[in-house]
C-alpha positions in Angstrom: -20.3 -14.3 24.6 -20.3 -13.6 28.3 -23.3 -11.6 30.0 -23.3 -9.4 32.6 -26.9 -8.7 34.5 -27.5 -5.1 36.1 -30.2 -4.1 38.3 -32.4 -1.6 37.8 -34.0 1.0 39.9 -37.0 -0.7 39.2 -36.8 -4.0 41.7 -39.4 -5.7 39.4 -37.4 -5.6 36.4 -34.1 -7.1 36.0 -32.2 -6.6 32.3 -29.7 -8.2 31.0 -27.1 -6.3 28.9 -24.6 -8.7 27.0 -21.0 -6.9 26.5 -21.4 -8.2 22.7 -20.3 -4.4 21.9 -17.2 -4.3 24.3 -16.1 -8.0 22.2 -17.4 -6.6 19.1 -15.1 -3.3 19.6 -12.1 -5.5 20.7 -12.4 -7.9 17.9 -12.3 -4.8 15.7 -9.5 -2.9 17.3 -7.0 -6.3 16.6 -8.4 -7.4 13.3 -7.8 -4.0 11.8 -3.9 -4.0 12.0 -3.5 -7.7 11.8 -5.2 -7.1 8.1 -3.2 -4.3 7.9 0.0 -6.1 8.3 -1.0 -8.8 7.3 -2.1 -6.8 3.5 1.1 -4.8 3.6 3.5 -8.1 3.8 1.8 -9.9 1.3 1.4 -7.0 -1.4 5.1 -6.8 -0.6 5.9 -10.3 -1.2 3.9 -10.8 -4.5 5.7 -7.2 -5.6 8.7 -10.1 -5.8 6.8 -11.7 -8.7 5.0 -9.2 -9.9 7.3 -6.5 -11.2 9.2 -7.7 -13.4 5.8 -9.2 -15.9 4.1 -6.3 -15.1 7.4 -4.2 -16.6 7.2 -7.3 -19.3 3.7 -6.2 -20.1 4.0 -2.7 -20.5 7.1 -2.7 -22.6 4.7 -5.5 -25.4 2.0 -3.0 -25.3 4.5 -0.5 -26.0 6.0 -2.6 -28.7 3.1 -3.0 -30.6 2.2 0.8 -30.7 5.8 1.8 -31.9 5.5 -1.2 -34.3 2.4 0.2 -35.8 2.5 3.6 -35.9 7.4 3.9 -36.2 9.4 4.5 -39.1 12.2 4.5 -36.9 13.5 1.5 -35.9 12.7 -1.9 -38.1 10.2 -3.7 -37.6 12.1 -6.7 -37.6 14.6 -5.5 -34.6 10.9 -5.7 -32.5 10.5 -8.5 -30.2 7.5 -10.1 -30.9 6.8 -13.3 -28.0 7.4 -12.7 -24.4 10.6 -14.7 -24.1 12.0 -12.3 -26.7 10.7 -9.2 -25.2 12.3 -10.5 -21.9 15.9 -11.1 -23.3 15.4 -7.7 -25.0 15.1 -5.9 -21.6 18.3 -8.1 -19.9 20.1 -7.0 -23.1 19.7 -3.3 -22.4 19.4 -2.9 -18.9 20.9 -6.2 -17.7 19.1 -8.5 -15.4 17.9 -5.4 -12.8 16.1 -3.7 -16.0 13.1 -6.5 -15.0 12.4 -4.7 -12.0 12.4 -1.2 -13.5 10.0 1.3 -11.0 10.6 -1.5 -8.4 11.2 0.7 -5.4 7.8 2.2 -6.8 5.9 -1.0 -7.3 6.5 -2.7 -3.4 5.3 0.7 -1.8 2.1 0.5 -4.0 1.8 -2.8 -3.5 2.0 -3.0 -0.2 0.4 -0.6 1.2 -2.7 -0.6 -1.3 -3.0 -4.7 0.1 -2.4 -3.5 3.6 -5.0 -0.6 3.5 -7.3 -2.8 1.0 -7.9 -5.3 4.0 -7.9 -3.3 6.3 -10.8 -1.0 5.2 -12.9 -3.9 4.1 -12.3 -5.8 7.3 -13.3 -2.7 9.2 -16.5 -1.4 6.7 -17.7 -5.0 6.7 -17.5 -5.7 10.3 -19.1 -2.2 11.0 -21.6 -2.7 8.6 -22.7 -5.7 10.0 -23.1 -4.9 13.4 -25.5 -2.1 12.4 -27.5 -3.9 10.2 -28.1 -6.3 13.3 -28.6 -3.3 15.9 -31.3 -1.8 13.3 -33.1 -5.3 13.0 -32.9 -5.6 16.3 -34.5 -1.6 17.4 -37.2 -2.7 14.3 -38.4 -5.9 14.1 -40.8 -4.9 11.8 -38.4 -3.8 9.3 -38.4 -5.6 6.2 -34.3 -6.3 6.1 -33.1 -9.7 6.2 -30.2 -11.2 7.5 -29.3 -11.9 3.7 -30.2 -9.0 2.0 -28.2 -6.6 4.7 -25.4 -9.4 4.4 -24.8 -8.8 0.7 -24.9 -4.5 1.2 -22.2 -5.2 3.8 -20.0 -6.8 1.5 -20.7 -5.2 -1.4 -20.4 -1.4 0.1 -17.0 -3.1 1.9 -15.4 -4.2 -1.0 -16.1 -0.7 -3.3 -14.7 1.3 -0.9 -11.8 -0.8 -0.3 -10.9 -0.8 -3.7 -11.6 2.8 -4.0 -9.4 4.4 -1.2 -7.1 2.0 -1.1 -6.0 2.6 -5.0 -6.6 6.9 -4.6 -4.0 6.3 -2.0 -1.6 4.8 -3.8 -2.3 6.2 -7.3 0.6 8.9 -7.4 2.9 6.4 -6.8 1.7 4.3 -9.4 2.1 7.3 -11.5 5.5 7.7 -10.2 6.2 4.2 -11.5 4.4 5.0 -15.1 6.6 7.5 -15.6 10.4 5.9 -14.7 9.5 3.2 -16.9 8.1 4.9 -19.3 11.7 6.5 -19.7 13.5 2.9 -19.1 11.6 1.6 -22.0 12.8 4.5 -24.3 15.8 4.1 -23.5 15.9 0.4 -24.5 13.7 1.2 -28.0 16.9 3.3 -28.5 19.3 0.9 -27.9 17.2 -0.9 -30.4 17.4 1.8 -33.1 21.4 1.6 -32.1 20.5 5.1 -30.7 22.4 6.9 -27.6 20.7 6.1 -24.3 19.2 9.5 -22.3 20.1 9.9 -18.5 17.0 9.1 -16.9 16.4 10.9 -13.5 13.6 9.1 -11.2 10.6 11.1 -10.2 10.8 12.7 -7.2 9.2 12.3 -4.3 6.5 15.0 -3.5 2.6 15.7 -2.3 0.6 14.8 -4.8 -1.0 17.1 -7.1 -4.1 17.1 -9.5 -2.0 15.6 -12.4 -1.0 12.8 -10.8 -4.6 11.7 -10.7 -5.0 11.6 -14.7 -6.5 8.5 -15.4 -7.5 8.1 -11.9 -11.6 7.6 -13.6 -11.1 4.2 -15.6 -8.8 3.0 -13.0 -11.5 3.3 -10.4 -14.1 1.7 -11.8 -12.6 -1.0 -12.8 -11.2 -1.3 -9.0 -14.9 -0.9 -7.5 -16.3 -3.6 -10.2 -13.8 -6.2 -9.4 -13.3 -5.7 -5.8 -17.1 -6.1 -5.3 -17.4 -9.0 -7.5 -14.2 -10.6 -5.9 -15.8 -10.0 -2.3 -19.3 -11.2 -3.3 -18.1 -14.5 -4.6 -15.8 -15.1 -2.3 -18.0 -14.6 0.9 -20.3 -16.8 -0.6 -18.6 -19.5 -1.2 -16.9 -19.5 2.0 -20.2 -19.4 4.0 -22.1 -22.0 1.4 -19.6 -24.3 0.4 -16.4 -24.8 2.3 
């Protein structure tokens, strides 16, 4: 980093203030959106690939419930592998049915990568920089460069998967609940049944029951996000 030396009133005493802060600030201000971006084009690309097992998914788990617990439709009409679950939806809904919620799915993908990044980037960064100013003001303070190393990422990565997913959660519920109606239209189609007009939710601030399940869902965000982090800044610093 460059250095700048001032002069103080004091002739005798010459300090040297490094602009570590003014690169530090700068580095922050065009990491932040760069992750940004960079999140919210990726979580829109893998969206691509995503939807449609995700929809594949859903619609098995649904399969086995109605399989169980039914009278209505034979058990034998049920698709049982994935490939057959698959040509099941393309039956019903055609070829588009795969990416059911899909205008749903890239908006919650996107910008749930876009703002993960972005607040880890910026907690971590931050984190950092005042674990060093505090070692720095206390010497004497028993916090090592490791220990304060592992809190940064750690605290980074919970609150990136925490805010990025209570952003983001009414639109997954949005999602939920299109597909939810897409996949009972296509057990009806199954039972030889008369499809139902399905209307897509509509857009609107987000109220309290569009948090329901918002508990398990966070949780398991915070574990996995810290745990992803952890590893991952480990073995980039000891290994590659």
């Amino acid at each position: 980093f460059n250095k700048k030396t001032n002069i103080t009133s004091d002739p005798t005493k010459t300090t040297t203030t490094s602009i570590l802060e003014d690169d530090s600030t700068n580095i922050l201000i065009h990491n932040v959106p760069i992750s940004f971006v960079s999140g919210l084009i990726a979580g829109g690309c893998i969206s691509l690939w995503g939807c449609p097992f995700e929809f594949t998914k859903i619609f098995s788990q649904i399969l086995i419930l109605v399989s169980n617990n039914s009278n209505k439709i034979d058990k034998n009409l049920i698709p049982k592998s994935m490939s057959q679950v698959i040509r099941q939806i393309i039956k019903s809904e055609g070829y588009k049915g795969l990416y059911s919620g899909y205008s749903y799915h890239i908006i919650r993908d996107s910008v749930s990568s876009g703002l993960f990044y972005a607040i880890y980037e910026t907690v971590k960064f931050n984190s950092r920089n005042f674990s060093n100013e505090l070692r720095e003001a206390y010497p004497n303070l028993a916090l090592s460069k490791h220990v304060t190393d592992v809190l940064s990422i750690a605290c980074a990565g919970a609150l990136s998967g925490m805010l990025s997913w209570i952003s983001v959660f009414p639109i997954d519920t949005m999602k939920s609940q299109y597909q939810r109606d897409v996949i009972n239209n296509i057990l009806r189609s199954i039972s030889n049944e008369k499809k139902l007009d399905i209307v897509k939710p509509e857009w609107k601030f987000p109220t309290r029951k569009m948090y329901r399940g918002l508990g398990p869902s966070l949780f398991r965000s915070i574990t996995t996000t810290v745990i992803f982090f952890s590893m991952f800044e480990y073995l980039m610093s000891n290994i590659v």
